Amino acid sequence: MKKDIIISFVIPAYNSEKTIIRTLKSFNYEKKDNFEVIIVNDGSTDNTVKITNEWIKKNNLKDTINIFTKTNGNWGSVMNYASKIVKGKYIKIVDSDDEINKKTFNEILFFLKSKVPNDIDICAVPFTIYNENEQKNIQKRNGIFKRKPYILQLANKKLNFFIFTHHMLIFKKEIFINACPLVEKYFYSDNLLIFKTLVNTEKIYIFSKKIVSYKYYVGNQEQSISINNYINRREHVFNVYKKILETKIPKNISENKKKYIVDFIFNILYLLVLLTILDKKNTNVETNNIIDGYLQTTKQFKSKELILSSFYYKIICNKNLRTLLRIINKFIYKFAWFGFFKAIKS
């Protein structure tokens, strides 16, 4: 039995027979004494389990890679399951169609083992977005990353809004476990995980932008992030974001951290309204309910900008009033910082 597990890699797997071996091959098993790989099979109906077990046996990695099978409950249920069995001091989520970067793997592992300060709650590492259809990197997420690593203290630093995703984050075990349970049976619960962890995070260690650790594959139309899937799964989006709005926010947080949380919620509202505009079948009821919840959640921040934006979004979500908005479009563009008014023209 391993005694010094520094990091647990959690792989949610559902019908991943075509990609999961690619993911497993990306780990550097020369350092296997310091990490574990936990695969949670979320009720796959293909050969994911069989193929994975054969590869584990062939490569003699049964002490490093463990596969657990549960009934299907979607991404949030996998995190809830994993939170009860992880042994590492840190947790890294790896999707079953993505890869870890072997070149930077050792450096990150060494840092977590011997150099990370005890009061660091989360580490953030750059990642590459790779389009499988175009066979090329389309983006490097380097928004907050600099030439040299640094510690970001959310309470003390005014941070321009930056979308953190689980692809770039390594969680301290306690932060990860405290964020669970997540909502089950719905897609997009990773947004809830990010929100709940950031609410309880004080310090984030930001790695150098040279340390690209993760390869995030996109381009598959079956992925949950495609716009069509967002529209078709609007029920999932609304239910997850209701949970975000229900998250308890500490009363004693700093103004800087409070602003970041508000910006996070503001971007949620942005997506909900965008989906409302794009979905011709929408009745607007769900969006209005979310906006009411948004208002209730954010009024503690006493921000006129947030309150006005909520009422303005309600107008946009009304199909009849949208016709009027087209007529006065030139005035609307004065508020272009909302970022999506071109969609009104469609």
Coordinates of C-alpha atoms in Angstrom, one line a residue:
M1 CA 0.0 0.0 0.0
K2 CA 1.3 3.4 -0.9
K3 CA 2.1 5.7 2.1
D4 CA 2.9 9.0 0.5
I5 CA 0.2 9.8 -2.0
I6 CA 0.7 13.5 -3.0
I7 CA -2.1 13.8 -5.5
S8 CA -5.2 11.9 -6.5
F9 CA -6.2 12.1 -10.2
V10 CA -9.9 11.6 -10.6
I11 CA -11.1 10.5 -14.0
P12 CA -14.9 10.6 -14.6
A13 CA -15.6 8.0 -17.3
Y14 CA -18.8 7.4 -19.3
N15 CA -18.7 5.5 -22.6
S16 CA -15.0 6.5 -23.0
E17 CA -13.7 3.4 -24.7
K18 CA -12.3 5.5 -27.6
T19 CA -10.3 7.9 -25.5
I20 CA -9.6 6.7 -22.0
I21 CA -6.4 4.8 -22.9
R22 CA -5.0 8.0 -24.5
T23 CA -5.7 9.7 -21.2
L24 CA -4.0 6.9 -19.1
K25 CA -0.9 6.9 -21.3
S26 CA -0.3 10.6 -20.6
F27 CA 0.7 10.0 -17.0
N28 CA 4.3 9.6 -16.0
Y29 CA 4.3 6.3 -14.1
E30 CA 8.0 6.6 -13.1
K31 CA 6.6 8.7 -10.2
K32 CA 3.7 6.4 -9.5
D33 CA 4.6 6.0 -5.8
N34 CA 3.5 9.6 -5.3
F35 CA 0.1 9.5 -7.0
E36 CA -3.0 7.5 -7.5
V37 CA -5.4 7.4 -10.5
I38 CA -9.1 6.9 -9.6
I39 CA -11.4 6.1 -12.5
V40 CA -15.1 6.4 -11.6
N41 CA -17.1 4.6 -14.3
D42 CA -20.4 6.4 -14.4
G43 CA -22.6 3.5 -15.6
S44 CA -20.9 3.1 -19.1
T45 CA -22.8 0.9 -21.6
D46 CA -19.8 0.4 -23.8
N47 CA -16.4 -1.4 -23.2
T48 CA -14.8 1.3 -21.1
V49 CA -14.3 -0.9 -18.1
K50 CA -13.1 -4.0 -20.0
I51 CA -10.6 -2.0 -22.1
T52 CA -9.3 -0.1 -19.1
N53 CA -8.8 -3.2 -16.9
E54 CA -6.9 -5.0 -19.7
W55 CA -4.6 -2.0 -20.1
I56 CA -4.0 -1.7 -16.3
K57 CA -3.2 -5.4 -16.1
K58 CA -0.9 -5.3 -19.2
N59 CA 1.1 -2.4 -17.7
N60 CA 1.2 -3.8 -14.1
L61 CA -0.5 -0.7 -12.7
K62 CA -3.1 -2.2 -10.4
D63 CA -1.5 -0.5 -7.4
T64 CA -1.7 2.9 -9.0
I65 CA -4.9 2.9 -11.1
N66 CA -8.2 1.9 -9.5
I67 CA -11.5 1.7 -11.3
F68 CA -14.9 2.0 -9.5
T69 CA -18.2 1.4 -11.1
K70 CA -21.5 3.1 -10.1
T71 CA -24.9 3.7 -11.5
N72 CA -25.1 6.7 -13.9
G73 CA -25.6 10.0 -12.1
N74 CA -23.5 12.4 -14.2
W75 CA -20.4 14.5 -13.4
G76 CA -21.5 15.8 -10.0
S77 CA -22.3 12.3 -8.7
V78 CA -18.8 11.2 -9.8
M79 CA -17.2 14.0 -7.7
N80 CA -19.4 13.1 -4.7
Y81 CA -18.3 9.4 -5.0
A82 CA -14.6 10.4 -5.4
S83 CA -14.7 12.7 -2.4
K84 CA -15.2 9.7 -0.2
I85 CA -12.3 7.6 -1.4
V86 CA -9.5 10.0 -2.5
K87 CA -6.3 9.6 -0.5
G88 CA -4.0 12.3 -1.9
K89 CA -3.3 15.6 -0.3
Y90 CA -4.3 17.3 -3.5
I91 CA -7.0 16.5 -6.1
K92 CA -6.8 16.9 -9.9
I93 CA -9.7 16.1 -12.2
V94 CA -8.8 14.8 -15.6
D95 CA -11.6 14.2 -18.1
S96 CA -11.5 10.8 -19.9
D97 CA -10.8 12.4 -23.3
D98 CA -8.0 14.8 -22.2
E99 CA -4.3 14.4 -21.4
I100 CA -1.8 15.3 -18.8
N101 CA 1.5 16.9 -20.0
K102 CA 4.3 14.6 -19.2
K103 CA 7.0 17.3 -19.7
T104 CA 5.7 19.3 -16.8
F105 CA 4.2 16.5 -14.7
N106 CA 7.4 16.0 -12.6
E107 CA 7.8 19.6 -11.9
I108 CA 4.3 20.0 -10.6
L109 CA 4.5 16.8 -8.5
F110 CA 7.8 18.0 -7.0
F111 CA 6.3 21.3 -6.1
L112 CA 3.3 19.7 -4.4
K113 CA 5.5 17.3 -2.5
S114 CA 8.1 19.6 -1.1
K115 CA 7.5 23.3 -1.9
V116 CA 3.9 24.3 -1.7
P117 CA 3.0 26.5 1.3
N118 CA 0.5 25.0 3.8
D119 CA -1.9 27.8 3.4
I120 CA -2.4 27.4 -0.4
D121 CA -5.9 26.2 -1.1
I122 CA -5.7 25.8 -4.9
C123 CA -3.0 25.7 -7.5
A124 CA -3.7 27.0 -11.0
V125 CA -1.7 25.7 -14.0
P126 CA -2.0 26.8 -17.7
F127 CA -3.6 24.4 -20.1
T128 CA -3.9 24.1 -23.9
I129 CA -7.2 23.8 -25.8
Y130 CA -6.8 21.4 -28.7
N131 CA -9.3 21.1 -31.5
E132 CA -9.5 17.5 -32.7
N133 CA -11.3 18.5 -36.0
E134 CA -8.6 21.0 -37.0
Q135 CA -5.8 19.0 -35.4
K136 CA -4.2 22.0 -33.8
N137 CA -4.0 24.0 -30.6
I138 CA -6.5 26.8 -30.7
Q139 CA -5.8 28.6 -27.4
K140 CA -3.6 28.7 -24.3
R141 CA -5.4 29.8 -21.2
N142 CA -2.8 32.2 -20.0
G143 CA -5.0 35.1 -18.7
I144 CA -3.8 35.2 -15.1
F145 CA -0.4 33.4 -15.8
K146 CA 2.8 35.3 -15.8
R147 CA 6.5 34.5 -16.6
K148 CA 7.1 33.8 -12.9
P149 CA 4.8 32.0 -10.4
Y150 CA 3.1 34.0 -7.7
I151 CA 0.6 33.7 -5.0
L152 CA -2.8 35.2 -5.6
Q153 CA -4.5 36.3 -2.4
L154 CA -8.2 36.9 -3.3
A155 CA -8.9 39.0 -0.3
N156 CA -6.1 41.5 -1.0
K157 CA -5.9 41.8 -4.8
K158 CA -8.5 43.3 -7.1
L159 CA -8.8 40.7 -9.8
N160 CA -10.2 41.4 -13.2
F161 CA -12.8 38.6 -13.8
F162 CA -11.2 35.4 -15.1
I163 CA -13.0 32.2 -15.7
F164 CA -11.4 29.4 -13.8
T165 CA -12.1 25.9 -15.0
H166 CA -11.4 22.5 -13.5
H167 CA -8.9 21.8 -16.3
M168 CA -6.4 24.3 -14.8
L169 CA -7.0 23.7 -11.1
I170 CA -5.5 21.4 -8.5
F171 CA -7.5 21.4 -5.2
K172 CA -6.3 20.9 -1.7
K173 CA -8.2 17.8 -0.5
E174 CA -10.1 19.6 2.2
I175 CA -11.3 22.3 -0.2
F176 CA -12.5 19.7 -2.7
I177 CA -14.3 17.6 0.0
N178 CA -16.0 20.7 1.5
A179 CA -17.4 21.6 -1.9
C180 CA -19.2 18.3 -2.1
P181 CA -22.0 17.2 -2.4
L182 CA -22.6 18.6 -5.8
V183 CA -25.9 18.4 -7.7
E184 CA -26.4 15.0 -9.4
K185 CA -28.2 13.9 -12.6
Y186 CA -27.2 17.2 -14.4
F187 CA -24.5 18.3 -16.8
Y188 CA -22.4 21.5 -16.0
S189 CA -22.0 20.8 -12.3
D190 CA -18.3 21.6 -12.7
N191 CA -19.4 25.2 -12.5
L192 CA -20.9 24.6 -9.1
L193 CA -17.6 22.9 -8.0
I194 CA -15.6 25.9 -9.1
F195 CA -17.9 28.4 -7.4
K196 CA -18.0 26.6 -4.1
T197 CA -14.3 26.1 -4.0
L198 CA -13.5 29.7 -4.8
V199 CA -16.0 31.0 -2.2
N200 CA -13.9 29.1 0.4
T201 CA -10.5 29.8 -1.1
E202 CA -8.1 32.5 0.3
K203 CA -4.8 31.8 -1.6
I204 CA -4.2 30.4 -5.1
Y205 CA -0.7 29.5 -6.2
I206 CA -0.4 30.5 -9.9
F207 CA 2.2 28.5 -11.8
S208 CA 4.4 30.1 -14.5
K209 CA 2.8 30.3 -17.9
K210 CA 5.6 28.1 -19.2
I211 CA 4.2 25.1 -17.1
V212 CA 1.4 24.0 -19.4
S213 CA 0.1 20.9 -17.6
Y214 CA -3.1 19.8 -19.4
K215 CA -4.4 19.2 -22.9
Y216 CA -8.1 19.9 -23.2
Y217 CA -9.7 18.4 -26.3
V218 CA -12.6 20.1 -28.0
G219 CA -14.4 19.8 -31.3
N220 CA -16.6 16.9 -30.6
Q221 CA -20.3 17.8 -31.1
E222 CA -21.3 15.4 -28.4
Q223 CA -19.4 17.5 -25.8
S224 CA -21.6 19.2 -23.3
I225 CA -20.0 22.6 -24.0
S226 CA -21.4 22.8 -27.6
I227 CA -23.9 25.6 -28.0
N228 CA -26.6 23.1 -29.3
N229 CA -26.1 20.9 -26.2
Y230 CA -26.4 24.0 -24.0
I231 CA -29.7 24.8 -25.5
N232 CA -31.0 21.3 -25.5
R233 CA -29.9 20.9 -21.9
R234 CA -31.2 24.2 -20.6
E235 CA -32.9 22.4 -17.8
H236 CA -29.5 21.2 -16.6
V237 CA -28.1 24.7 -16.9
F238 CA -30.9 26.2 -14.8
N239 CA -30.8 23.6 -12.1
V240 CA -27.1 23.8 -11.6
Y241 CA -27.1 27.6 -11.5
K242 CA -30.0 27.6 -9.0
K243 CA -27.6 25.6 -6.8
I244 CA -24.9 28.2 -7.3
L245 CA -27.3 31.0 -6.3
E246 CA -28.2 29.0 -3.2
T247 CA -24.6 28.7 -2.1
K248 CA -24.0 30.4 1.2
I249 CA -21.5 33.2 0.9
P250 CA -19.6 34.2 4.1
K251 CA -20.6 37.6 5.4
N252 CA -17.0 38.6 6.4
I253 CA -15.4 38.2 2.9
S254 CA -13.3 41.1 1.6
E255 CA -14.6 43.6 -1.0
N256 CA -12.2 42.3 -3.6
K257 CA -13.4 38.7 -3.2
K258 CA -17.0 39.9 -3.0
K259 CA -16.5 41.6 -6.4
Y260 CA -15.1 38.4 -7.9
I261 CA -18.1 36.4 -6.7
V262 CA -20.5 39.0 -8.1
D263 CA -18.7 38.9 -11.5
F264 CA -19.0 35.1 -11.4
I265 CA -22.7 35.3 -10.9
F266 CA -23.0 38.1 -13.5
N267 CA -21.5 35.8 -16.1
I268 CA -24.0 33.0 -15.1
L269 CA -26.8 35.5 -15.8
Y270 CA -25.2 36.4 -19.1
L271 CA -25.2 32.7 -20.3
L272 CA -28.8 32.2 -19.1
V273 CA -30.0 35.2 -21.1
L274 CA -28.0 34.2 -24.1
L275 CA -29.6 30.7 -24.1
T276 CA -33.0 32.4 -23.7
I277 CA -32.4 34.5 -26.8
L278 CA -31.2 31.6 -28.9
D279 CA -33.9 29.1 -27.8
K280 CA -37.0 29.9 -29.8
K281 CA -39.1 27.4 -27.7
N282 CA -38.3 29.2 -24.5
T283 CA -41.2 30.5 -22.4
N284 CA -39.0 32.9 -20.4
V285 CA -40.4 31.6 -17.1
E286 CA -37.2 29.8 -16.0
T287 CA -35.0 32.8 -16.9
N288 CA -37.1 35.2 -14.9
N289 CA -37.0 32.9 -11.9
I290 CA -33.2 32.7 -12.1
I291 CA -33.0 36.5 -12.5
D292 CA -35.2 36.9 -9.4
G293 CA -32.9 34.6 -7.5
Y294 CA -29.9 36.5 -8.8
L295 CA -31.3 39.7 -7.5
Q296 CA -32.0 38.2 -4.1
T297 CA -28.5 36.8 -3.9
T298 CA -26.7 40.0 -5.0
K299 CA -28.7 42.7 -3.2
Q300 CA -26.4 42.2 -0.2
F301 CA -23.7 43.7 -2.4
K302 CA -25.7 47.0 -2.8
S303 CA -24.7 47.3 -6.5
K304 CA -26.9 49.5 -8.6
E305 CA -25.2 48.1 -11.7
L306 CA -26.2 44.6 -10.8
I307 CA -29.7 45.5 -10.0
L308 CA -30.2 47.5 -13.2
S309 CA -28.6 44.8 -15.3
S310 CA -31.1 42.2 -13.9
F311 CA -34.1 44.3 -14.9
Y312 CA -32.6 45.0 -18.3
Y313 CA -32.0 41.3 -18.9
K314 CA -35.7 40.6 -18.1
I315 CA -36.6 43.0 -20.9
I316 CA -34.3 41.3 -23.3
C317 CA -35.8 37.9 -22.4
N318 CA -39.2 39.1 -23.4
K319 CA -39.7 38.3 -27.0
N320 CA -42.2 41.1 -27.6
L321 CA -40.0 43.8 -26.0
R322 CA -37.1 42.5 -28.0
T323 CA -38.8 43.9 -31.2
L324 CA -38.9 47.3 -29.6
L325 CA -35.2 46.9 -28.7
R326 CA -34.3 46.4 -32.3
I327 CA -35.9 49.8 -33.1
I328 CA -33.9 51.6 -30.5
N329 CA -30.8 49.5 -31.1
K330 CA -28.5 52.5 -31.4
F331 CA -29.2 53.4 -27.8
I332 CA -28.7 49.9 -26.6
Y333 CA -25.1 49.9 -27.9
K334 CA -24.3 52.6 -25.3
F335 CA -24.5 49.6 -22.8
A336 CA -22.3 47.4 -25.0
W337 CA -20.4 46.2 -21.9
F338 CA -23.1 43.6 -21.5
G339 CA -21.4 41.9 -24.4
F340 CA -24.0 40.1 -26.4
F341 CA -26.4 42.6 -28.0
K342 CA -25.6 41.5 -31.5
A343 CA -27.6 38.4 -30.7
I344 CA -30.7 40.6 -30.5
K345 CA -30.5 41.3 -34.2
S346 CA -31.0 37.7 -35.1

